[in-house]
Tab-separated table of C-alpha atoms and ligand atoms in Angstrom:
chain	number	residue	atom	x	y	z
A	1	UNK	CA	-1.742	9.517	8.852
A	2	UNK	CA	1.546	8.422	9.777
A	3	UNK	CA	3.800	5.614	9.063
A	4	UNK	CA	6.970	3.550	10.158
A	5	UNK	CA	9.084	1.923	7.662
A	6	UNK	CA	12.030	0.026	9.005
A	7	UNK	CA	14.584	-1.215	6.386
A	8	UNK	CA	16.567	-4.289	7.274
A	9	UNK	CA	19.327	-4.845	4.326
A	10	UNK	CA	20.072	-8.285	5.008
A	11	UNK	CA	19.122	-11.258	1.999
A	12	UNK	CA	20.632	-14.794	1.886
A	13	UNK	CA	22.010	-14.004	-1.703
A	14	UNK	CA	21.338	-11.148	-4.471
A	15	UNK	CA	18.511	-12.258	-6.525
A	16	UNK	CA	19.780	-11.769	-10.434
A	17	UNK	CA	17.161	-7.965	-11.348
A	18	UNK	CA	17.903	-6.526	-7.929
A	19	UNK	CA	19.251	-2.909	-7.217
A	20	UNK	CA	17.640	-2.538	-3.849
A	21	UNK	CA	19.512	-1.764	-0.796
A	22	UNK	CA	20.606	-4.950	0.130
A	23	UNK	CA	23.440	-7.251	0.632
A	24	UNK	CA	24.394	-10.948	1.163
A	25	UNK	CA	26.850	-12.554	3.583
A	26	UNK	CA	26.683	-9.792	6.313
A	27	UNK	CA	25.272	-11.878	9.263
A	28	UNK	CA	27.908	-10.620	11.558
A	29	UNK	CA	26.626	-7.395	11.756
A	30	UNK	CA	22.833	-8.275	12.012
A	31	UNK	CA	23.362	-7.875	16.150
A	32	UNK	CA	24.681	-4.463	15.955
A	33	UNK	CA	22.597	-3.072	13.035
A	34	UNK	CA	19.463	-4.131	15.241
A	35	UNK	CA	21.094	-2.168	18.238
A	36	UNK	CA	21.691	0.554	15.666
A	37	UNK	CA	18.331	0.472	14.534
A	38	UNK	CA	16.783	0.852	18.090
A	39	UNK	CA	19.647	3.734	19.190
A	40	UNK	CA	17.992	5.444	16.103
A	41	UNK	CA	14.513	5.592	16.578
A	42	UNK	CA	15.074	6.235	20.187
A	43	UNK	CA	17.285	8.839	19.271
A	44	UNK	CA	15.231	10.714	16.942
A	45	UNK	CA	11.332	9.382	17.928
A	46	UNK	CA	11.641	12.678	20.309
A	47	UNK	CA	12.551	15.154	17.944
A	48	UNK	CA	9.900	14.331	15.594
A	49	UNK	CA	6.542	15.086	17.444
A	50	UNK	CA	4.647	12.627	15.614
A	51	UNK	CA	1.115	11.821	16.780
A	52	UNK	CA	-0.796	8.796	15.908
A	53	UNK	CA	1.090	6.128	13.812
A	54	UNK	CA	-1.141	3.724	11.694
A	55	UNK	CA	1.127	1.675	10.360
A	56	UNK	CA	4.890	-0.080	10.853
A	57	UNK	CA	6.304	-1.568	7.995
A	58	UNK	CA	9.930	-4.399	8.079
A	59	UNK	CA	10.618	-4.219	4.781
A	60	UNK	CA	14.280	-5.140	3.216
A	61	UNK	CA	15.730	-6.774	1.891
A	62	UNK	CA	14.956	-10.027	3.973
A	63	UNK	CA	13.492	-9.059	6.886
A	64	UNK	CA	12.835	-12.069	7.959
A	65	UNK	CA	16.220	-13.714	7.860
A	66	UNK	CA	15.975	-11.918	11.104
A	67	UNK	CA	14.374	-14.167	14.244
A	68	UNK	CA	11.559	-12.778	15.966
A	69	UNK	CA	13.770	-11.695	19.057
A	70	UNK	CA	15.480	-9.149	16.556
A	71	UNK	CA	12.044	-8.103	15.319
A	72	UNK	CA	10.400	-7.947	18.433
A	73	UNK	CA	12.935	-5.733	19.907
A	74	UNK	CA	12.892	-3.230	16.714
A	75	UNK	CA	8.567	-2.927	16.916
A	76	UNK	CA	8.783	-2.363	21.445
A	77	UNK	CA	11.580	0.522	20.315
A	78	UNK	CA	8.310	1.979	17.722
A	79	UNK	CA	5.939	1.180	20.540
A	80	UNK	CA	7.841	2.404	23.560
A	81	UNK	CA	8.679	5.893	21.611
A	82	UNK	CA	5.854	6.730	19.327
A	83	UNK	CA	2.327	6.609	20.257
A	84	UNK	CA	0.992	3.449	17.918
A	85	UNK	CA	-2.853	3.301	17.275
A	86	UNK	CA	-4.106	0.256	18.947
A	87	UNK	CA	-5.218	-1.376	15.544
A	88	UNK	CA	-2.036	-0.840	13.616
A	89	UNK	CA	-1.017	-2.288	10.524
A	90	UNK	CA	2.162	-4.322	11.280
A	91	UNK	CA	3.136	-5.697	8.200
A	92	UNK	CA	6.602	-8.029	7.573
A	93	UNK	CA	8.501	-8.572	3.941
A	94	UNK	CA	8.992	-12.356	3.815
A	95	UNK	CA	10.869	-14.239	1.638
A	96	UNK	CA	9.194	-18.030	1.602
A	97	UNK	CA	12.992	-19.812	2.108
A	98	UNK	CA	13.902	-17.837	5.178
A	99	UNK	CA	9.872	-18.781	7.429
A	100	UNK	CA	8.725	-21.804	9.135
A	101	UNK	CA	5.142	-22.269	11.048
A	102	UNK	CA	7.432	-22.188	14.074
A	103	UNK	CA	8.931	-18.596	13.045
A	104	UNK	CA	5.785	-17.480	11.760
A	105	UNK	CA	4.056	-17.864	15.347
A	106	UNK	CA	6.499	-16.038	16.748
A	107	UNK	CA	6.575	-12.892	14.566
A	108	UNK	CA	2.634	-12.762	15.472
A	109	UNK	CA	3.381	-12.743	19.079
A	110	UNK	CA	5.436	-9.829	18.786
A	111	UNK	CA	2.330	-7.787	16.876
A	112	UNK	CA	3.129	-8.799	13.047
A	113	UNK	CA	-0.179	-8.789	11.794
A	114	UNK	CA	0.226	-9.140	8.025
A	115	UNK	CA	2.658	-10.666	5.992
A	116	UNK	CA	4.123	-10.160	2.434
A	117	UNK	CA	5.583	-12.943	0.903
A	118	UNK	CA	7.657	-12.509	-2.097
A	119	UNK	CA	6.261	-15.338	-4.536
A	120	UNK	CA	7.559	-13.144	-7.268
A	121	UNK	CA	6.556	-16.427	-9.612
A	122	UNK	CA	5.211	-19.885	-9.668
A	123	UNK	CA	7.502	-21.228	-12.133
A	124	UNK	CA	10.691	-22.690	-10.827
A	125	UNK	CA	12.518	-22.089	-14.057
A	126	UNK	CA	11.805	-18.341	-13.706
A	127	UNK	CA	12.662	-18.398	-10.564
A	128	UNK	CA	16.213	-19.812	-11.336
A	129	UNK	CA	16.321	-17.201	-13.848
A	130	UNK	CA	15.845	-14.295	-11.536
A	131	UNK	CA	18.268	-16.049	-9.138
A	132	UNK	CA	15.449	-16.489	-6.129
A	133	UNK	CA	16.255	-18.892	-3.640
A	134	UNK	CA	13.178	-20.835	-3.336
A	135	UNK	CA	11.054	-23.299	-5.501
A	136	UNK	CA	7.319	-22.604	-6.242
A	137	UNK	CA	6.537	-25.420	-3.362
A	138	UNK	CA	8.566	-23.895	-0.913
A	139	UNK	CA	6.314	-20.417	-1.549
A	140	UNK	CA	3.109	-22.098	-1.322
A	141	UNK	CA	4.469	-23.867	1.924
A	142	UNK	CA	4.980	-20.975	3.008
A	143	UNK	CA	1.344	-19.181	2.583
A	144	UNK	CA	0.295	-22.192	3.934
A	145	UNK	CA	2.430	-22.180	6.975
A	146	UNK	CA	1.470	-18.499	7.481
A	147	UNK	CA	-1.982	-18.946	7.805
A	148	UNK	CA	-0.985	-21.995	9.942
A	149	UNK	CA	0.407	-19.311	12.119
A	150	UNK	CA	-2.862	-17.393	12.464
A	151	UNK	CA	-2.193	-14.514	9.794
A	152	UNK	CA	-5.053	-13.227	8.501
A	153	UNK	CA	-3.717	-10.644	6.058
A	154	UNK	CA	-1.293	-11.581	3.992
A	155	UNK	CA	-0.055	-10.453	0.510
A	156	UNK	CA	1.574	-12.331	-2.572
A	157	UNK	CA	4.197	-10.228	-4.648
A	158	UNK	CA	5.182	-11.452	-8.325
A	159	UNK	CA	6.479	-10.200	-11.546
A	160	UNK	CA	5.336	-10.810	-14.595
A	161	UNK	CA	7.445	-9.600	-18.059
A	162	UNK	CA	10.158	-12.050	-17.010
A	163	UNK	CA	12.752	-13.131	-20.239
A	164	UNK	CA	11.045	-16.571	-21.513
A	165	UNK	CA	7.962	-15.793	-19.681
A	166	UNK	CA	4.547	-16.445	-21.852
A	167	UNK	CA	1.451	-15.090	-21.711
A	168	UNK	CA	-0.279	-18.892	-20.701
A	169	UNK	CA	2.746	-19.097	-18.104
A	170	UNK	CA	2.275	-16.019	-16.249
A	171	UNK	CA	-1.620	-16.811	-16.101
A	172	UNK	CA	-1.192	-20.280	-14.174
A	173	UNK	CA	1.217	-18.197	-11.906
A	174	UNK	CA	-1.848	-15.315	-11.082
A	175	UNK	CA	-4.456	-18.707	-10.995
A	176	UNK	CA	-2.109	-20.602	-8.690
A	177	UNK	CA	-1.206	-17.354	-6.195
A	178	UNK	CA	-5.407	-16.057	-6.675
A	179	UNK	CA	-6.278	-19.799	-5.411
A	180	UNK	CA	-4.708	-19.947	-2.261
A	181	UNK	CA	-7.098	-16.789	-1.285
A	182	UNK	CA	-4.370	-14.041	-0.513
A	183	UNK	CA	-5.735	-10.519	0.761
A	184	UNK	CA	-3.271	-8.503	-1.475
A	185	UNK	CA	-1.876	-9.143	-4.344
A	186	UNK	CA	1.338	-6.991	-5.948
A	187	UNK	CA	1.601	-7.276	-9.219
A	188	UNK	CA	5.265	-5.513	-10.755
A	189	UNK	CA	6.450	-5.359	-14.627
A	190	UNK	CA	10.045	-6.640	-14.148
A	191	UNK	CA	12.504	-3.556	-14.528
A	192	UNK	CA	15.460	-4.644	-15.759
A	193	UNK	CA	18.132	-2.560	-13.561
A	194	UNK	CA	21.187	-1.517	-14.792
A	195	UNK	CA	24.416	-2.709	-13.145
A	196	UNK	CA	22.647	-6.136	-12.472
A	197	UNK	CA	23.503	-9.589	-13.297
A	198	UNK	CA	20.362	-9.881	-15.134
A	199	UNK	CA	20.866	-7.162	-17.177
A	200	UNK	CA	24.326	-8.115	-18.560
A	201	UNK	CA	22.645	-11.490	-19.665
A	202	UNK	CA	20.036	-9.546	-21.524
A	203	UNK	CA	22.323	-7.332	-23.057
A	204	UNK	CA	24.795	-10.363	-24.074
A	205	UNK	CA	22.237	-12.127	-25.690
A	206	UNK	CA	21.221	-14.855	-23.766
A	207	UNK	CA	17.861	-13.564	-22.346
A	208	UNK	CA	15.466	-12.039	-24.100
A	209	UNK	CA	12.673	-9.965	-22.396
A	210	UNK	CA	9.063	-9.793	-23.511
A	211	UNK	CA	7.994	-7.280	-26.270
A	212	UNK	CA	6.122	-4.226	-25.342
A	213	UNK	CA	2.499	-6.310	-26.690
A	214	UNK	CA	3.477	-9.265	-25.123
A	215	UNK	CA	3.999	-6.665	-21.083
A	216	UNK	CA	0.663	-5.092	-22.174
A	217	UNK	CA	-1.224	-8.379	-22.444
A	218	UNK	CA	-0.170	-9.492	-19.417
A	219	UNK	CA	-1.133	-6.438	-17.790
A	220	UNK	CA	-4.558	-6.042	-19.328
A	221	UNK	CA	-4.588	-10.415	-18.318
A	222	UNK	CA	-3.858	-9.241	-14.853
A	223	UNK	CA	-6.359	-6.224	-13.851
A	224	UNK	CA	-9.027	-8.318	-16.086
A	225	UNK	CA	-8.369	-11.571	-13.892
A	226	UNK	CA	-8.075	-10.238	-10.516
A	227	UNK	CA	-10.943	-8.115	-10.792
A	228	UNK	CA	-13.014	-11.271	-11.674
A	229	UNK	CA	-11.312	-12.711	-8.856
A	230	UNK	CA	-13.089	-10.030	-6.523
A	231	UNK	CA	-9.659	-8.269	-6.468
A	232	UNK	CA	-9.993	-4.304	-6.485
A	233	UNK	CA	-7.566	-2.566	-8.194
A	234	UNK	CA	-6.518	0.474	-5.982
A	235	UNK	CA	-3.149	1.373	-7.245
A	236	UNK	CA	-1.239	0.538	-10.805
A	237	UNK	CA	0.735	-2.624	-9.421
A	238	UNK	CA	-1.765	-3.153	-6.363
A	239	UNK	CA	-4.912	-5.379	-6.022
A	240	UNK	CA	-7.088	-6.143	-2.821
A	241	UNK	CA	-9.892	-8.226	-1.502
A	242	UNK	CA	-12.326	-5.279	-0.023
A	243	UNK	CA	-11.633	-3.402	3.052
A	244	UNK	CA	-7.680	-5.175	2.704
A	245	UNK	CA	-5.827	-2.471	0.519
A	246	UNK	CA	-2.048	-2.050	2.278
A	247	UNK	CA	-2.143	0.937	5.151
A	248	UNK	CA	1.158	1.702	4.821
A	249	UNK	CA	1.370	2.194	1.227
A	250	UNK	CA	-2.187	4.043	1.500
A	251	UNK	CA	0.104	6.359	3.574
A	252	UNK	CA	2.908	6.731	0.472
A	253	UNK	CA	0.339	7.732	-2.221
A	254	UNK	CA	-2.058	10.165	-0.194
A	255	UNK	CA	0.790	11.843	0.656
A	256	UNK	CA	1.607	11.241	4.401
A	257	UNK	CA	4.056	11.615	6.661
A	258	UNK	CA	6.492	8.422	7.015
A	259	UNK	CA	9.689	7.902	9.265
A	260	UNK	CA	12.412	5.338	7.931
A	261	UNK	CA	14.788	3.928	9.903
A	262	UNK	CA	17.470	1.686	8.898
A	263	UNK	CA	20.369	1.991	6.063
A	264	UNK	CA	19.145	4.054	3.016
A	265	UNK	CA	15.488	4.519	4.867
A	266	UNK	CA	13.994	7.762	3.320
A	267	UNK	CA	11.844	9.958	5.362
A	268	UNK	CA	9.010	12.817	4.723
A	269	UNK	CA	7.733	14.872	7.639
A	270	UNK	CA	5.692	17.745	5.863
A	271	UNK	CA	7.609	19.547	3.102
A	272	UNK	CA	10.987	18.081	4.256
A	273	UNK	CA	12.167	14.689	3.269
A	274	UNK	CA	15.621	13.068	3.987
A	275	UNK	CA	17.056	9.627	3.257
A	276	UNK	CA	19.210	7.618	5.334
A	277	UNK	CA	23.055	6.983	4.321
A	278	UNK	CA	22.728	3.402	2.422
A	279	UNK	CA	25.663	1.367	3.812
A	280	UNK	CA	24.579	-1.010	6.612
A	281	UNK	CA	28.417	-0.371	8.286
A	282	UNK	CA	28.308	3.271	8.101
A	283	UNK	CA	24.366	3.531	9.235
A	284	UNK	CA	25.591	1.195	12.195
A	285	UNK	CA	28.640	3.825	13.089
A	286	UNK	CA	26.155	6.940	12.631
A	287	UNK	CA	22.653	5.708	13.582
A	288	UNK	CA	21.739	7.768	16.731
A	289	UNK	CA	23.496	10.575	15.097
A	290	UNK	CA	22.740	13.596	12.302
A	291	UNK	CA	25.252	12.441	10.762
A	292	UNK	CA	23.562	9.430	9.687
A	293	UNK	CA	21.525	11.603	6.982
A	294	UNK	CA	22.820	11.408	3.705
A	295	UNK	CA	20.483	13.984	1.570
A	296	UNK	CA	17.639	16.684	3.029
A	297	UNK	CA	15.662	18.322	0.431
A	298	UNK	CA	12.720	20.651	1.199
A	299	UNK	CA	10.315	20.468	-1.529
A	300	UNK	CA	9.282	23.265	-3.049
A	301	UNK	CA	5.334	24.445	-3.416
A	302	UNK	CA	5.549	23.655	-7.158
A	303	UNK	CA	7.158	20.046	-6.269
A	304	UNK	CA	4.241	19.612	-3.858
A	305	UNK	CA	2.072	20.002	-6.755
A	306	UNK	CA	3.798	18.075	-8.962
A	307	UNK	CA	3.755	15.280	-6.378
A	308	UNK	CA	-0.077	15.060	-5.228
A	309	UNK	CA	-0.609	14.781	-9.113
A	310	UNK	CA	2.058	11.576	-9.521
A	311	UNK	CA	0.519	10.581	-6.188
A	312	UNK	CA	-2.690	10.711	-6.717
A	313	UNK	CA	-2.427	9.208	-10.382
A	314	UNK	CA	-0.917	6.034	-8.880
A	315	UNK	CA	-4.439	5.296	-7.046
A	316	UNK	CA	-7.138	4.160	-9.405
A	317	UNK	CA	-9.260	6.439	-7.580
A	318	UNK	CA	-7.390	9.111	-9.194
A	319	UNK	CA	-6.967	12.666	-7.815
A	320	UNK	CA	-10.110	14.200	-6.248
A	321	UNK	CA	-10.303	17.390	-7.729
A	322	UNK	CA	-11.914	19.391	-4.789
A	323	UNK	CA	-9.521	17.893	-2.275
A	324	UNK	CA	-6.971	19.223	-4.510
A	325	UNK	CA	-8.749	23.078	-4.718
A	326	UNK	CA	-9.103	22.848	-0.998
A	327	UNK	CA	-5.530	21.932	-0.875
A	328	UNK	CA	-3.636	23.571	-2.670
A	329	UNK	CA	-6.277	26.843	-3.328
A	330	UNK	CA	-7.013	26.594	-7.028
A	331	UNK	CA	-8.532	24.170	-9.336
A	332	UNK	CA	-5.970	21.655	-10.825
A	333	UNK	CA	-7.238	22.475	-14.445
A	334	UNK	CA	-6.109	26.395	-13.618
A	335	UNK	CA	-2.417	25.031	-13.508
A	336	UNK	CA	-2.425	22.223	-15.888
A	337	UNK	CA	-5.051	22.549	-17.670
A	338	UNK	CA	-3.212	22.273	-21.398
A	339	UNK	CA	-1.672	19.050	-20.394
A	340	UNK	CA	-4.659	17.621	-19.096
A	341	UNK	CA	-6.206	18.401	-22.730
A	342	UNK	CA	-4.403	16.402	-24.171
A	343	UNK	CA	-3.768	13.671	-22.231
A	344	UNK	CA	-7.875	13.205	-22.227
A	345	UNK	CA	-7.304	13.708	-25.775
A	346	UNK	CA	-5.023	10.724	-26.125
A	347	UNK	CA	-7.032	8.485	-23.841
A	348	UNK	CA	-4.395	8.358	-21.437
A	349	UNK	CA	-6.770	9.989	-18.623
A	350	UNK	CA	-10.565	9.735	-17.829
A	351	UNK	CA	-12.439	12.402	-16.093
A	352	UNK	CA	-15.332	11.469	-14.086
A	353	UNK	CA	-17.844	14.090	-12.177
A	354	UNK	CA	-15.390	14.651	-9.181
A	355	UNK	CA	-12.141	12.748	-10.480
A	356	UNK	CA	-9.556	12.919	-12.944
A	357	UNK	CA	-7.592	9.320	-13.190
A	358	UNK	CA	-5.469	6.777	-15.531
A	359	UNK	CA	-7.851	5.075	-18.052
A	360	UNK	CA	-6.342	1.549	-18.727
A	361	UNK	CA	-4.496	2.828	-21.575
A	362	UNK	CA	-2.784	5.194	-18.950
A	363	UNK	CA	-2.103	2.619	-16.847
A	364	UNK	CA	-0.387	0.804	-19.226
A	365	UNK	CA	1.850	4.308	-20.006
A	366	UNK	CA	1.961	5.644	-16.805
A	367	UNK	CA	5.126	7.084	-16.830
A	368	UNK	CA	4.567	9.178	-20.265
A	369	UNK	CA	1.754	10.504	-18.379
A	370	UNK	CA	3.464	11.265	-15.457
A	371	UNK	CA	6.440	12.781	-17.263
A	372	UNK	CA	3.931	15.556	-18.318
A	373	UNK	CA	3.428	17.195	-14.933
A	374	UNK	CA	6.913	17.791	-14.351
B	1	LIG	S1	15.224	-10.971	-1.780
B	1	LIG	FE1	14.458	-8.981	-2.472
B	1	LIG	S2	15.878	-7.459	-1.654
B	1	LIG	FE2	16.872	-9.480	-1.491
B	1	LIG	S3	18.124	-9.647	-3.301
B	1	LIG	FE3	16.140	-10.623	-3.772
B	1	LIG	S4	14.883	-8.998	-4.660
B	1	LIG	FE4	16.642	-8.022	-3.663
């Protein structure tokens, strides 16, 4: 499996918790980055000998501040240079202030066939707090004007753990989102970033973030209520109606192959990964060129391990333990077996007859159990 992630690091304005790659009052250079983007994959789409891609993902950033002649010319460059399976997953970041039905319509024409609207919550006080530009209304319009459009797939992101944020509140928010019948649903703990706005109002005082219970309850509230929702849980912060888990990040944690293009896009072809330099000017000066890479790093057969485990962990389907003999030529227990002990000790894992995974008390503290394996 293969996959195409485009970055586009344009947004209207920094939300408040954000330390993506992306940046606000650059719409001079959205021409040129586009023209960038397409020098690059044409470029490089050669070199790369990829065979069947399954998936393209615009992800930002606001991807959709861009109009559908900028997006349309970005997925013919994938088309025209990579050989794209004819049922590809063509999926779009959205953010609900930046569509309309009209805009919508268009982005299908061009192949977009699911869209991921960041909802991120239902409450417009949170929202102010996390400095989004949109109301709760203006994301439901927007679901509403997507399926308008004809989409068919589409997927709701929020966050729950936000400062002020109860229990009761952040349930309405899942209700609301689970009632206008999404196929995906992402589901994120807030991480408060360093360096952000948000995080300087925390640590000043004037914000105060959930306790550790308070995140765990609204966890345990969230797998408990989408699965009676007929969500399935297939990955820590993911949830899907059946048959509608998210290609592209099916790709990520099964360890495929995926291409990034765009500012700060990262990259893994087999053992080698590299990553983009992050500055939309300097991608734009350098983007048909080598010296558009910022990092290479060629994993090592101990990282490889290391990674199929944190991989495969992610997915509640856990790690398949013959898949992982056949892969990598001995049983998993042989090199970890110690650590895996304990961690079934502590209930943090669950072993079933052909699977080792996160039990929900490991899903809760995944990272502790991922720190292990390193
Ligand atoms: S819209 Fe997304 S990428 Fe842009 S600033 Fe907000 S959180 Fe960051």
């Amino acid at each position: 499996m293969t996959a195409v992630y485009i970055h586009i690091p344009f947004c209207k304005q920094k939300c408040k918790y954000c330390d993506f790659n992306s940046y606000a009052g650059l719409n001079s250079l959205y021409g040129t980055y586009v023209d960038a983007l397409v020098g690059e994959i044409t470029s490089q789409a050669p070199l790369l000998h990829v065979k069947d891609v399954e998936s393209i993902y615009v992800g930002g950033g606001t991807p959709t501040l861009l109009g559908q002649p900028y997006i349309g010319r970005v997925l013919s460059a994938v088309r025209e240079h990579f050989s794209v399976v004819d049922d590809a997953e063509v999926s779009i970041e959205a953010n609900p202030e930046t569509v309309t039905g009209g805009k919508l319509a268009l982005l299908r024409e061009v192949g977009v066939n699911r869209l991921s609207i960041g909802f991120q919550s239902l409450d417009d006080d949170l929202l102010g707090l996390l400095g989004r530009k949109h109301s709760a209304k203006q994301a439901i319009g927007a679901f509403r004007a997507a399926r308008d459009a004809g989409f068919e797939n589409i997927s709701i992101d929020l966050i729950f753990g936000i400062p002020g944020q109860s229990l009761a509140n952040w349930a309405i928010t899942l209700e609301q989102a689970v009632s206008l019948e999404p196929e995906h649903i992402s589901c994120y703990g807030l991480t408060i970033e360093p360096g952000t706005p948000l995080e300087r109002e925390i640590a000043a005082g004037k914000l105060q973030v959930p306790d550790e219970d308070l995140q765990a309850d609204m966890f345990i509230y969230t797998m408990e209520s989408l699965g009676e929702s007929g969500f399935e849980h297939y990955e820590i912060s993911n949830y899907a109606k059946p048959g509608r888990r998210c290609r592209h990040n099916l790709v990520y944690w099964e360890d495929g192959d995926y291409i990034g293009f765009g500012a700060g896009a990262h990259s893994k072809i087999g053992n080698k990964r590299f990553c983009n330099i992050t500055k939309p000017g300097d991608y734009i000066k350098t983007a048909g060129t080598d010296a558009r890479i910022s990092e290479v790093t060629e994993l090592s057969a101990d990282d490889i391990v290391s990674e199929a485990i944190f991989l495969g962990l992610r997915t509640m389907d856990g790690i398949k333990m013959d898949d992982f003999q056949a892969r990598f030529g001995r049983p998993l227990y042989n090199i970890y077996g110690p650590q895996i002990d304990k961690l079934l000790e502590e209930g943090l894992l669950e072993q079933t007859d052909s699977s080792l995974r996160l039990s929900q008390k490991g899903i809760l503290l995944g990272n502790e159990v991922f720190s292990r394996f390193i």
